Coordinates of C-alpha atoms in Angstrom, one line a residue:
X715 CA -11.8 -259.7 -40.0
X716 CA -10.4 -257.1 -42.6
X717 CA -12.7 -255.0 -44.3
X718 CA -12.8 -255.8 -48.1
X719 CA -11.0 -254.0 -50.9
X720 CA -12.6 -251.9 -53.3
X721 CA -11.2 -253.0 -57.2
X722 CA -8.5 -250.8 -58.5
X723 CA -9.7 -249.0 -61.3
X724 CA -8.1 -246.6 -63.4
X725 CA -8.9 -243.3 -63.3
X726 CA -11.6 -241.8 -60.5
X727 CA -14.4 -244.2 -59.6
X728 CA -17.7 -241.8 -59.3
X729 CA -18.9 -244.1 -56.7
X730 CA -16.7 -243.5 -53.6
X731 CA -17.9 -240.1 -52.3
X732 CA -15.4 -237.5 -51.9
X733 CA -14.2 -236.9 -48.2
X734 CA -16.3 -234.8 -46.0
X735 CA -13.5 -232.5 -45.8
X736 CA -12.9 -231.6 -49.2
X737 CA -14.1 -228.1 -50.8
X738 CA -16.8 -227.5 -52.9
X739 CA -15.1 -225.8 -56.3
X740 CA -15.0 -221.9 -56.8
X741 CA -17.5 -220.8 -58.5
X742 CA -16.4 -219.4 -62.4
X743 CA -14.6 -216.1 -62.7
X744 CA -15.6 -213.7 -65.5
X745 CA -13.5 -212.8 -67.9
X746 CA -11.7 -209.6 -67.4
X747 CA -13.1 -206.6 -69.3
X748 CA -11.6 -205.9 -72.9
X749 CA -10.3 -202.4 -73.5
X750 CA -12.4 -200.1 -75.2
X751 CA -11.1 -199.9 -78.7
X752 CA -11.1 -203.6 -78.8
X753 CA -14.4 -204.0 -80.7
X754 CA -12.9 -201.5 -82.7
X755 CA -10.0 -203.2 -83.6
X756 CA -11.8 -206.3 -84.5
X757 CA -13.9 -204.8 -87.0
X758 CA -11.6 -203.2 -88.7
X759 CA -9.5 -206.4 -89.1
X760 CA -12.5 -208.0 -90.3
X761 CA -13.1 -205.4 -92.9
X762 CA -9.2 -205.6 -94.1
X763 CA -9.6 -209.4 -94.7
X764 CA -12.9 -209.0 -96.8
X765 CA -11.0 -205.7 -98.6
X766 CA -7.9 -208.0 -99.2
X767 CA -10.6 -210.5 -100.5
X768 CA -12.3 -208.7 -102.7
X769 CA -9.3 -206.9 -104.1
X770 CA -7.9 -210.3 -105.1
X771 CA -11.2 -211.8 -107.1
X772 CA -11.1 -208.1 -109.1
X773 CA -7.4 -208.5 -110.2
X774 CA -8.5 -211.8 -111.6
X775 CA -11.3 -210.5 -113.2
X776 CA -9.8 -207.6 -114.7
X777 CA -6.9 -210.0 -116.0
X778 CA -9.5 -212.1 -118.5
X779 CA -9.5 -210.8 -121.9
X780 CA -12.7 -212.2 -123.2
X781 CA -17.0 -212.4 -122.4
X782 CA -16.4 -215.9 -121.4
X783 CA -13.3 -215.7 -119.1
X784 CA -15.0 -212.9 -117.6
X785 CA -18.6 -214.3 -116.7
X786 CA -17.2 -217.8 -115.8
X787 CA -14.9 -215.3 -112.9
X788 CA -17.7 -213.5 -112.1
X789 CA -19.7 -216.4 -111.3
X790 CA -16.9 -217.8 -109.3
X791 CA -15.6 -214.7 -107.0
X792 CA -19.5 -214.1 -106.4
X793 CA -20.1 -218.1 -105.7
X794 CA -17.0 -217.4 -102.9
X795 CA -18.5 -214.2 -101.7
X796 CA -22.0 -215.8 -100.9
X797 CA -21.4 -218.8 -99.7
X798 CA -23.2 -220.7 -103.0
X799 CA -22.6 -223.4 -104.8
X800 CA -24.2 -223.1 -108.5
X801 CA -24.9 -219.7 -110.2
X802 CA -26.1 -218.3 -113.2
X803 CA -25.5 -215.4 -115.0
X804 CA -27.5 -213.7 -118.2
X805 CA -25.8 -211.1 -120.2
X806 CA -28.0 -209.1 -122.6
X807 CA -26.8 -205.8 -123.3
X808 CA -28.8 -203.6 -125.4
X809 CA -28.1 -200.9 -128.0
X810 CA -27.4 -197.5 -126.8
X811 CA -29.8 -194.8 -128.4
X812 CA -27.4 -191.9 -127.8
X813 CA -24.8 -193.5 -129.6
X814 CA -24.8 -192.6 -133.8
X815 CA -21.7 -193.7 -135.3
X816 CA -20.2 -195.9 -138.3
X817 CA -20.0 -198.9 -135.4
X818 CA -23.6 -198.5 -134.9
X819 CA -25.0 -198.2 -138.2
X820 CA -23.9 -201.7 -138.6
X821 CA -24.5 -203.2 -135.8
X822 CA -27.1 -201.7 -133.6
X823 CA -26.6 -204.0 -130.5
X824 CA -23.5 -203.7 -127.8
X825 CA -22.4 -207.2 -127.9
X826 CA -24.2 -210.8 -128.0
X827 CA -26.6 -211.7 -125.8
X828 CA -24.9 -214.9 -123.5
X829 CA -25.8 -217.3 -120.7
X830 CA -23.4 -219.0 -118.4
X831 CA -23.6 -221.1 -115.8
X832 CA -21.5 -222.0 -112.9
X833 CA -22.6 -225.9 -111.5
X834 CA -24.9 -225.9 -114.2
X835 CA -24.9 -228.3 -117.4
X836 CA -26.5 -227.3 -120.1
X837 CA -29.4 -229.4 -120.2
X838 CA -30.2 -228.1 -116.9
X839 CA -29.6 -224.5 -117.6
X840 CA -31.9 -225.1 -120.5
X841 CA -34.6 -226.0 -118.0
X842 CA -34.3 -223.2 -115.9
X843 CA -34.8 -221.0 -119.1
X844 CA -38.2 -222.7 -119.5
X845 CA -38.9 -220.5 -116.8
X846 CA -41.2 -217.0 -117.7
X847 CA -38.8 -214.6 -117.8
X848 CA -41.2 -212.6 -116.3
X849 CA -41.7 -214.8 -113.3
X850 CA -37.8 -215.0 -112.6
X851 CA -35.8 -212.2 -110.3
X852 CA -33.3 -211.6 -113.3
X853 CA -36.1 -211.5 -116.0
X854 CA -37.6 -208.6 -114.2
X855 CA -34.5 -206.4 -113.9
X856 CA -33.7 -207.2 -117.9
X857 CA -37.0 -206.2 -118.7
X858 CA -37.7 -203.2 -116.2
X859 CA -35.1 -201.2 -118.5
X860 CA -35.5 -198.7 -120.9
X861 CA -34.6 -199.6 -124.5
X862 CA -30.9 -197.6 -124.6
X863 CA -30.2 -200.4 -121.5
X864 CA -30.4 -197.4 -119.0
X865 CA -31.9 -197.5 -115.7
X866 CA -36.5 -197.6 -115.6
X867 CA -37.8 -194.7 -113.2
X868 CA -38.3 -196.0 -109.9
X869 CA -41.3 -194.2 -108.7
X870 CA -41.9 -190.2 -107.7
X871 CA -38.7 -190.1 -106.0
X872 CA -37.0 -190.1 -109.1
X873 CA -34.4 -187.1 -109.0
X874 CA -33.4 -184.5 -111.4
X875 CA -30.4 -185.9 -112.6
X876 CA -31.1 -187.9 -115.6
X877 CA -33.9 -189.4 -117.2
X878 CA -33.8 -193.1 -115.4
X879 CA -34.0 -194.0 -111.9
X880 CA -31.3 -195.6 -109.5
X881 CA -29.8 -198.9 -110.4
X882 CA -32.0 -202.2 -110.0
X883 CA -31.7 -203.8 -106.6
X884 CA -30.5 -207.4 -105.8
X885 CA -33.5 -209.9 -104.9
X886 CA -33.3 -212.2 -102.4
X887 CA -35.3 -215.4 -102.6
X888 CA -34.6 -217.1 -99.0
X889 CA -37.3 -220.2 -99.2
X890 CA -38.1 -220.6 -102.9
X891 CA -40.2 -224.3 -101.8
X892 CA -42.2 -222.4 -99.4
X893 CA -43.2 -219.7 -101.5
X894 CA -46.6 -219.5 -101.7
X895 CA -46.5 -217.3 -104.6
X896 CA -43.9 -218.7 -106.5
X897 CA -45.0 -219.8 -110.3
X898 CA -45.3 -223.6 -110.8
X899 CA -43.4 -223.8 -113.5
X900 CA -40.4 -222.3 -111.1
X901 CA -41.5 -224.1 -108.6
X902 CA -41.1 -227.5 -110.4
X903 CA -38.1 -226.5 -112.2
X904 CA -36.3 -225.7 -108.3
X905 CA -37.1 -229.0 -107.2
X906 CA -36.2 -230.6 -110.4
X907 CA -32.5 -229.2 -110.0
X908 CA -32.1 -228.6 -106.5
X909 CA -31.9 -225.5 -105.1
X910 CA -34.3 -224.2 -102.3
X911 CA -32.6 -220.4 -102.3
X912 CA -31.5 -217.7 -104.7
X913 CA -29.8 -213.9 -104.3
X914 CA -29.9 -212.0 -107.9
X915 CA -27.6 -209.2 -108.7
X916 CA -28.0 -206.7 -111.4
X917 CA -25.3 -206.2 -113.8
X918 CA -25.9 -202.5 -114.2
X919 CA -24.2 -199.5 -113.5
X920 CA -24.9 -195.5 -114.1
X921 CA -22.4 -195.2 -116.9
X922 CA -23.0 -198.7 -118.4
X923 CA -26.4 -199.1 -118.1
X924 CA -28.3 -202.5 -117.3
X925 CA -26.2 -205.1 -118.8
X926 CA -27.7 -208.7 -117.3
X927 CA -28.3 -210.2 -113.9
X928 CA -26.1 -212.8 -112.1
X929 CA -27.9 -215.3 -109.9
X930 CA -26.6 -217.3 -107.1
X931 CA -28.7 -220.8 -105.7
X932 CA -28.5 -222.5 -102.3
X933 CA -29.2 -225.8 -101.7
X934 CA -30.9 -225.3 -98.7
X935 CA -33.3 -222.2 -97.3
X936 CA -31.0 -219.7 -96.8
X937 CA -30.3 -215.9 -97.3
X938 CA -26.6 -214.0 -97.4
X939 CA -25.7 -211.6 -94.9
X940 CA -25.5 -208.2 -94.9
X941 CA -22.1 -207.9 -94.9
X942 CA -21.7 -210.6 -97.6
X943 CA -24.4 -208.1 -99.8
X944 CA -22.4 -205.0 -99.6
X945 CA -19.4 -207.0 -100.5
X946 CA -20.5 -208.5 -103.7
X947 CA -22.3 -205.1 -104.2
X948 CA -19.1 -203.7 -105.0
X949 CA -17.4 -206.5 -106.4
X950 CA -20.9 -206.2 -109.2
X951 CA -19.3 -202.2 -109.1
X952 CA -16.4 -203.2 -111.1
X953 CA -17.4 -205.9 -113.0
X954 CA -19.9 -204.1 -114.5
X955 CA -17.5 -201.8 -115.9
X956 CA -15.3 -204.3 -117.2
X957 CA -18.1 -206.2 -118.8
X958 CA -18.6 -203.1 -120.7
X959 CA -15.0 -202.4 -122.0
X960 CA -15.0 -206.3 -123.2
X961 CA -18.4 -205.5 -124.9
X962 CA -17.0 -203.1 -126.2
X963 CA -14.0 -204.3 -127.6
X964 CA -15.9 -207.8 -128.9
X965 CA -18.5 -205.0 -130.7
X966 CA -14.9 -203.5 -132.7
X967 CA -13.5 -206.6 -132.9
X968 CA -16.7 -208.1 -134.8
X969 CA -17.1 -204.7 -136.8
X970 CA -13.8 -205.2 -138.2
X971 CA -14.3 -208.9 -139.2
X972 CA -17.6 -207.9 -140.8
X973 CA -16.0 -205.3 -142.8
X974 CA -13.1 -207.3 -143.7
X975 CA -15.6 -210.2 -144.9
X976 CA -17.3 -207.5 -147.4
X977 CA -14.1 -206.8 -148.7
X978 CA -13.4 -210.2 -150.1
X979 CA -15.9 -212.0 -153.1
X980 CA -18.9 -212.7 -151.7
X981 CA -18.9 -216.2 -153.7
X982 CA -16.8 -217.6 -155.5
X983 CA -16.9 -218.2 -159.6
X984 CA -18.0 -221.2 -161.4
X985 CA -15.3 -221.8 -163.9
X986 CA -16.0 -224.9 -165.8
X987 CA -12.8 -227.5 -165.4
X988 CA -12.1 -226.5 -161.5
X989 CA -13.5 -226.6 -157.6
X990 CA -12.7 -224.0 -156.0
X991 CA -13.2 -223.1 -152.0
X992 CA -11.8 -220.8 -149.8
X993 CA -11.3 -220.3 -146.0
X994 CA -10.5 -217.0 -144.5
X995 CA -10.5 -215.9 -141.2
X996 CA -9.7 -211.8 -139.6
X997 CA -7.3 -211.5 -136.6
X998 CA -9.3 -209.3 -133.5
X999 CA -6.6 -206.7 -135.1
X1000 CA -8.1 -206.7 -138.2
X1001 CA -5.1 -207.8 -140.9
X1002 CA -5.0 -207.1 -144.6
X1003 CA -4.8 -210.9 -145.8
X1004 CA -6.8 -211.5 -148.4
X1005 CA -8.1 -213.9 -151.8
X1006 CA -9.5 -213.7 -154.9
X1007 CA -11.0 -215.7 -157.6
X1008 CA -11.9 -213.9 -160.9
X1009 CA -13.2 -215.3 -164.3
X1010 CA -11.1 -214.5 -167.2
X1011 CA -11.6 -214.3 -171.1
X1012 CA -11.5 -217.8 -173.2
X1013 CA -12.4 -219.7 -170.0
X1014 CA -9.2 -218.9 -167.7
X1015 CA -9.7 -218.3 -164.0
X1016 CA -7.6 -216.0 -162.2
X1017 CA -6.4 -216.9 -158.9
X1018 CA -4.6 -214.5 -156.0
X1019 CA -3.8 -213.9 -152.5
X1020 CA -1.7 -211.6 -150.7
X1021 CA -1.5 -209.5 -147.3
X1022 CA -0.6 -206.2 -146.5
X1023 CA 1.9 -205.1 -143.8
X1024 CA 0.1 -203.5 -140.6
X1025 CA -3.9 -204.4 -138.6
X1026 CA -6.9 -202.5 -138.0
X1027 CA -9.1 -200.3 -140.3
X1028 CA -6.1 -199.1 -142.5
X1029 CA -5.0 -202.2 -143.6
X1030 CA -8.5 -203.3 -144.2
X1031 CA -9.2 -200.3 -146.7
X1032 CA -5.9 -200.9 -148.0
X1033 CA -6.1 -204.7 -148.8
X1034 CA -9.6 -203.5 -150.3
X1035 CA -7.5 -200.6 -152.6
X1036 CA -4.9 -203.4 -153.4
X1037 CA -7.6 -206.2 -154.5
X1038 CA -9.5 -204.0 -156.6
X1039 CA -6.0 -202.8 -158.4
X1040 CA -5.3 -206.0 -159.0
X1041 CA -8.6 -207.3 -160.4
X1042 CA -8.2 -204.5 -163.0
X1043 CA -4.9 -205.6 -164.2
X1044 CA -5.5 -209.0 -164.5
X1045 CA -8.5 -208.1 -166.8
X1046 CA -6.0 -206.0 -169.0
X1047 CA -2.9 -208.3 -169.1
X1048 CA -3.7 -211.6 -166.5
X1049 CA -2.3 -213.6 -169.1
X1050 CA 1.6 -212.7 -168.0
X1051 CA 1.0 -212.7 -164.0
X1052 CA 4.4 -210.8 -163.8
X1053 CA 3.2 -208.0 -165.5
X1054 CA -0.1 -207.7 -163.2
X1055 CA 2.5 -208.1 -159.9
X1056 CA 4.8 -205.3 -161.8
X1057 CA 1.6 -202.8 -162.6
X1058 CA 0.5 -203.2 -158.5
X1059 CA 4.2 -202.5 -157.1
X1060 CA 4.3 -199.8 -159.1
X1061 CA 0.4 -198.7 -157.6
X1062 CA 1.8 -199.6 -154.1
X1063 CA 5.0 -197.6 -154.3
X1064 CA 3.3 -194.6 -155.7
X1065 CA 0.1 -194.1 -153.6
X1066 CA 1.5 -196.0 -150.4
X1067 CA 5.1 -195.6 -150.3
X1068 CA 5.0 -196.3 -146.6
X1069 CA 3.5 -199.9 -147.3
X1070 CA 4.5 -203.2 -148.0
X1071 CA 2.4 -206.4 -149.0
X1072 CA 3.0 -210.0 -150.0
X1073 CA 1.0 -211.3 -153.4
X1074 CA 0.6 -214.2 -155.2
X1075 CA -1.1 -214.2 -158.7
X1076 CA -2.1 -217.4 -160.8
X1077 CA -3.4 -217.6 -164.7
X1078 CA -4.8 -220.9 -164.8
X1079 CA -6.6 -222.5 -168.1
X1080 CA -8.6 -225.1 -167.1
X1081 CA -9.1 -227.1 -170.3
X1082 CA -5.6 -227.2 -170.9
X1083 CA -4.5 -228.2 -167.1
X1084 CA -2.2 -224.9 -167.4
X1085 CA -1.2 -222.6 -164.5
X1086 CA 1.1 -219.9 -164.5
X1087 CA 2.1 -217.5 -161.7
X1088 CA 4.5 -215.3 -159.9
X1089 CA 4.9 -214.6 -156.7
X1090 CA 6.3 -211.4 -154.7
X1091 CA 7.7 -212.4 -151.7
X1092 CA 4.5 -215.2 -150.8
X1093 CA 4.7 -218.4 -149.6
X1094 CA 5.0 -221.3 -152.7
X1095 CA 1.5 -222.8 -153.4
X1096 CA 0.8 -226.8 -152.6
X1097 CA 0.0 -229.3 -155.1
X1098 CA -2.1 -232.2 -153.1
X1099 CA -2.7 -235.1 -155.3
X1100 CA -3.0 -239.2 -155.4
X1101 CA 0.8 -239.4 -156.7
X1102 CA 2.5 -236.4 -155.1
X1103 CA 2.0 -233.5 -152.5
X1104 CA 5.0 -230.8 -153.0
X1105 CA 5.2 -227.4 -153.0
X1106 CA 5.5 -225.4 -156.3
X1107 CA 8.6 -223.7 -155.5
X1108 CA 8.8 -219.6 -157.1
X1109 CA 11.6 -217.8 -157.4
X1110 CA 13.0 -215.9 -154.7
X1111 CA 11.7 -212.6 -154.7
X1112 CA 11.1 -209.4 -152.2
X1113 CA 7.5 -208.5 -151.2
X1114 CA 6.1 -205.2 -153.6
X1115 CA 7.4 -201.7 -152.4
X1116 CA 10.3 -202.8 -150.7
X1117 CA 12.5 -202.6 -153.9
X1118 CA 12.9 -199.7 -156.0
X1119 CA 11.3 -202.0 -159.2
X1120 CA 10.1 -205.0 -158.8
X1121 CA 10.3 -208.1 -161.3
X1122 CA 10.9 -211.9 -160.3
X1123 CA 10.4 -215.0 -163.9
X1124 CA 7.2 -216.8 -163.4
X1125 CA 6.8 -220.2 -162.9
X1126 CA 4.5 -222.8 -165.2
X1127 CA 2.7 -225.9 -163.7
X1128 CA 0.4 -228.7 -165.1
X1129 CA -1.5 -230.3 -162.6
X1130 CA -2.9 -233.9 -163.2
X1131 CA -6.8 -234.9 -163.3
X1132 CA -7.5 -234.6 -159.7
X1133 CA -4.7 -232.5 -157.7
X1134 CA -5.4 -229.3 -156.0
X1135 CA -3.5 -226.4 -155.6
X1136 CA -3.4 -224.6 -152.1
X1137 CA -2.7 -221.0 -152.1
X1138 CA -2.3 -219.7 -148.7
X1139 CA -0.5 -216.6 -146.5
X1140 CA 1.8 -216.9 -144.2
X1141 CA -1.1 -216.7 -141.3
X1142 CA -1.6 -220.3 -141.8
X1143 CA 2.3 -221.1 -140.3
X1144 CA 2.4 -218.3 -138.1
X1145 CA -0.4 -219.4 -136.2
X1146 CA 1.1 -222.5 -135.2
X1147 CA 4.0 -220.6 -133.2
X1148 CA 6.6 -222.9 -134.6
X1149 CA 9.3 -221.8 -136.8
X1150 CA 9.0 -221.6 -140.5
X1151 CA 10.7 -224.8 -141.4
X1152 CA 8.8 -226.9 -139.2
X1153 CA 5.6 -224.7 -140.0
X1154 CA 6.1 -225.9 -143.6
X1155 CA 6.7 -229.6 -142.6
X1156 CA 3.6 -229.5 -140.7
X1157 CA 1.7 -227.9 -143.6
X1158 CA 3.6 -230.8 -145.6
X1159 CA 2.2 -233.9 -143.0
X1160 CA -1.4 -232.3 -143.3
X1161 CA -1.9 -232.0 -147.1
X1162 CA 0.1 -235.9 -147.1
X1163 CA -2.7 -236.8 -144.7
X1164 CA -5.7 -235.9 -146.3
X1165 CA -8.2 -238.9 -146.8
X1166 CA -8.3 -240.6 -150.2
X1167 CA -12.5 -240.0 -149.8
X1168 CA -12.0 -236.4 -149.2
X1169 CA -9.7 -235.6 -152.5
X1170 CA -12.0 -234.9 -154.8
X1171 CA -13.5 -231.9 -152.6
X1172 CA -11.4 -229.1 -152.3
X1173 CA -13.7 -227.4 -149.2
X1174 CA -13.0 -230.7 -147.4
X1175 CA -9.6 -230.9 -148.3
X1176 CA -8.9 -227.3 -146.7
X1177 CA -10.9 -228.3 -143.8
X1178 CA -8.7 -231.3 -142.6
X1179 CA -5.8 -229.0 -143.4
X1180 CA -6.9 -226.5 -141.1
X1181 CA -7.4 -229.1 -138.9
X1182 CA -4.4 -230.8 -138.5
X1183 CA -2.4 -227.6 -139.0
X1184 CA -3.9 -226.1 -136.3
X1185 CA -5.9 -228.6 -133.9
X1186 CA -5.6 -226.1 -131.1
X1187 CA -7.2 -223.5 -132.5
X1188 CA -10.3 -225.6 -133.7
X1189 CA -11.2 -227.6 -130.1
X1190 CA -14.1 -225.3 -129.5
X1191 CA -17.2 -226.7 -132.1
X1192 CA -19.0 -223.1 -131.4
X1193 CA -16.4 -221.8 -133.1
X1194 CA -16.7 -223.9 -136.3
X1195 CA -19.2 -222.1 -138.9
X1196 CA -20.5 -222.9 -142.2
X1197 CA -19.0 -221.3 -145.7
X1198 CA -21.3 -221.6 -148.2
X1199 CA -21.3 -218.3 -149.7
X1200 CA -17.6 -218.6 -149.7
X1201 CA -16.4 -222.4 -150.6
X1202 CA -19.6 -223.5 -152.5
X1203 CA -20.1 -226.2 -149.1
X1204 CA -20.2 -226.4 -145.6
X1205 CA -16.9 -226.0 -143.8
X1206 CA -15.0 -223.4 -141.4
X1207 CA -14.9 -219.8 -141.5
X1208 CA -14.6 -219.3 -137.7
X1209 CA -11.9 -221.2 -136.6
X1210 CA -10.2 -218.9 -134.6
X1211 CA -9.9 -218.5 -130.3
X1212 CA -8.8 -215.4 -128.7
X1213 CA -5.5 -215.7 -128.6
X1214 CA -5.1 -215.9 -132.8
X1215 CA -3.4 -212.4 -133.9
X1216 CA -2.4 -213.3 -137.4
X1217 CA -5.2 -213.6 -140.6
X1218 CA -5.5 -217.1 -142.1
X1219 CA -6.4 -217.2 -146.2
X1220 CA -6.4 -220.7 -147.6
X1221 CA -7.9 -220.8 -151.5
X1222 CA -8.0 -224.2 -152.9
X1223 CA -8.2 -224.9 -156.4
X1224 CA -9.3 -228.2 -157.4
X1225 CA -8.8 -229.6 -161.9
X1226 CA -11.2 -232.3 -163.3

């Protein structure tokens, strides 16, 4: 009788036991030992890739141009370098004491004040600001500063060298839930949004000064390494410094646009017979476009805009120089608008021969439904009304000091009950990047499409231009502002992004 046959199986069936003569295995051999710059090399490798790292996140923050950009990349390349998922930073930069010039007699402050969040909405940003500030990492460093933003005294070891301390240090909050002595409020507010860790960073350095605090959360209990530390240390190095040449710039940028807005009527007139509103709107350059609206004898209204060739502070005090001219001549002689335009080409060429500037000058009676105006070198005007929208066309003429004497025929119109004249500079087509004949043909489409319930206001009428000239420009609402002072009722005065260079005048001129 044959013995029985075990089942074929595939593979190595564990239950037959391995013949008696087989081997029992080696036991393991250790690895051979690694040369002695080894460790060496490894760290330095591991240093290049964080260096190469942290190179790249600065080059794409020093490539923003504004706060926002800036803070939303900050809160990014630190999110990256820390392993978080949601941050937070607060920007509140404070005047600088040792600072006394023109900038700072207007404005005493270094920039706005600004919170951003990164995974954050801002309904739940809002909650963590319910927060004490005092009871918060960031809140602490803002308010441990001295007034000029520079750094508190940090105790006797204080040295010699200035009158503040070292810089803040970053806070690590590793188990925010099992804090014992964690306020309620942030206690409840942590749960609420869900984040059991945090790591603060001040936004401070020697030159700058404390600017904000940037705060990182973890989902879960957690804390960054060391290496991770010293990395965003000196990625907060140089983004502190950049922070303050933006500040900086936004603080000219916004003293230039104030000073620009004080050159220009502070209201406008009440002329009985016509509506008037304007929208204006300074380049970060600072441009010389400008408007004007000025009560005349036997109940005419004069009407002008223009701009002046070149940006920043010179053009500003020139378009102020050129405004105030020509409010003086059209007192004397607004009656013949091609005698004001002759007496301020004349003023231009003589005291600014190096100068040239676009204008635009209207007489207008309003009883009689009478306008007339010359033009010197400026765009025609638009007549928006139930039974026609064209443009007024005036004769061909060079802008003032270009020519030797200047002198173009004026131009008579008689608007009906109900149309409004635009008066605008050449901003308005610029802006849209397209060139002028299609600029115009847009301008065209948007005064066509203006709604029959918004023609009998000329501030709403030279909103929903604006706004269909250039929809771009007006997508953020932040940026839309009221106008009262200017247009007589709400509207736009800020409807401008970064990247807008040229000046934008719009004056409309509604008859009853």
């Amino acid at each position: 009788m044959s013995a029985p046959h075990l089942p074929k199986v595939a593979g190595i069936d564990s239950t037959v036991p391995a013949p008696p003569h087989t081997a029992s295995p080696l036991p393991a051999l250790a690895p051979p030992p690694r040369p002695p710059g080894a460790v060496i090399q490894d760290r330095l490798a591991g240093w290049v890739s964080h260096l190469t790292t942290l190179h790249e996140l600065t080059e794409r923050l020093a490539r923003t141009g504004s706060l926002d950009d800036a803070l939303h990349e900050l809160l990014r390349a630190g999110a990256a370098l820390l392993g978080a998922r949601r941050g937070m930073v607060v920007l509140e930069p404070t005047p600088d004491a040792s600072r006394d010039d023109c900038f700072g007699c207007l404005d005493p402050g270094r920039g706005p004040a600004l919170t951003r969040g990164l995974g954050f909405t801002h309904y739940e940003l809002g909650h963590i600001e319910t927060v004490p500030r005092s009871v918060t990492a960031y809140g602490r460093i803002l308010d441990g500063r001295l007034p000029n933003g520079r750094y508190a005294p940090s105790g006797p070891g204080v040295g010699p060298g200035g009158p503040g301390g070292g810089p803040p240090e970053a806070v690590a909050q590793p188990d925010l839930l099992g804090d014992k002595t964690l306020h309620p409020l942030h206690l409840e507010v942590a749960v609420r949004l869900g984040f059991a860790a945090s790591y603060t960073v001040p936004i401070a350095s020697h030159t700058a000064g404390t600017l904000g605090a940037a705060v990182w959360m973890y989902d879960e209990p957690a804390a960054p390494a060391e290496r991770q530390c010293h990395l965003v240390g000196l990625y907060m190095r140089y983004a502190t410094e950049h922070l303050a040449r933006l500040l900086e710039l936004e603080h000219a940028r916004a003293t230039v646009a104030t000073i620009a807005e004080e050159l220009l009527p502070s209201r406008l007139p009440w002329v009985p017979g016509v509506q008037l509103a304007a929208r204006h709107r300074t380049g970060p350059r600072g441009g010389g476009d400008w408007y004007d609206a000025l009560p005349l004898p036997e109940g005419a209204l004069g009407l002008a805009v223009g701009s002046v060739s070149g940006s920043g502070p010179s053009a500003l005090a020139a378009m102020g120089r050129l405004r105030a001219s020509l409010r003086a001549y059209a007192v004397m002689e607004g009656e013949d608008p091609v005698a004001v335009l002759s007496d301020l080409e004349l003023l231009l060429r003589l005291t600014e021969p190096a100068r040239t500037a676009t204008a635009l000058f209207a007489y207008a009676e309003p009883a009689a439904r009478k306008i007339l105006l010359a033009g010197a070198g400026h765009t025609p005007p638009l007549v928006v009304g139930e039974r026609r929208t064209e443009f007024i066309e005036t004769s061909l003429s060079a802008p003032l000091g270009m020519l030797s004497c200047w002198e173009a025929p004026s131009v008579e119109l008689s608007p009906e009950p109900g149309e409004t004249v635009l008066l605008y500079t050449d901003g308005l087509l610029r802006r849209t990047g397209d060139p002028m004949d299609r600029a115009f043909a847009r301008l065209h489409a948007a005064a066509t499409s203006v709604p029959r319930a918004a023609r009998d206001d000329p501030a709403a009428i030279a909103d929903h231009v604006l706004r269909t000239v250039l929809p771009e420009e007006l997508e953020d609402p932040e940026s839309l502002a009221g106008s009262e002072g200017l247009a007589g009722s709400e509207g736009l005065t800020g409807f401008d992004k970064a990247g807008g260079r040229e000046d934008v005048v719009l004056l409309a001129a509604r008859f009853a």
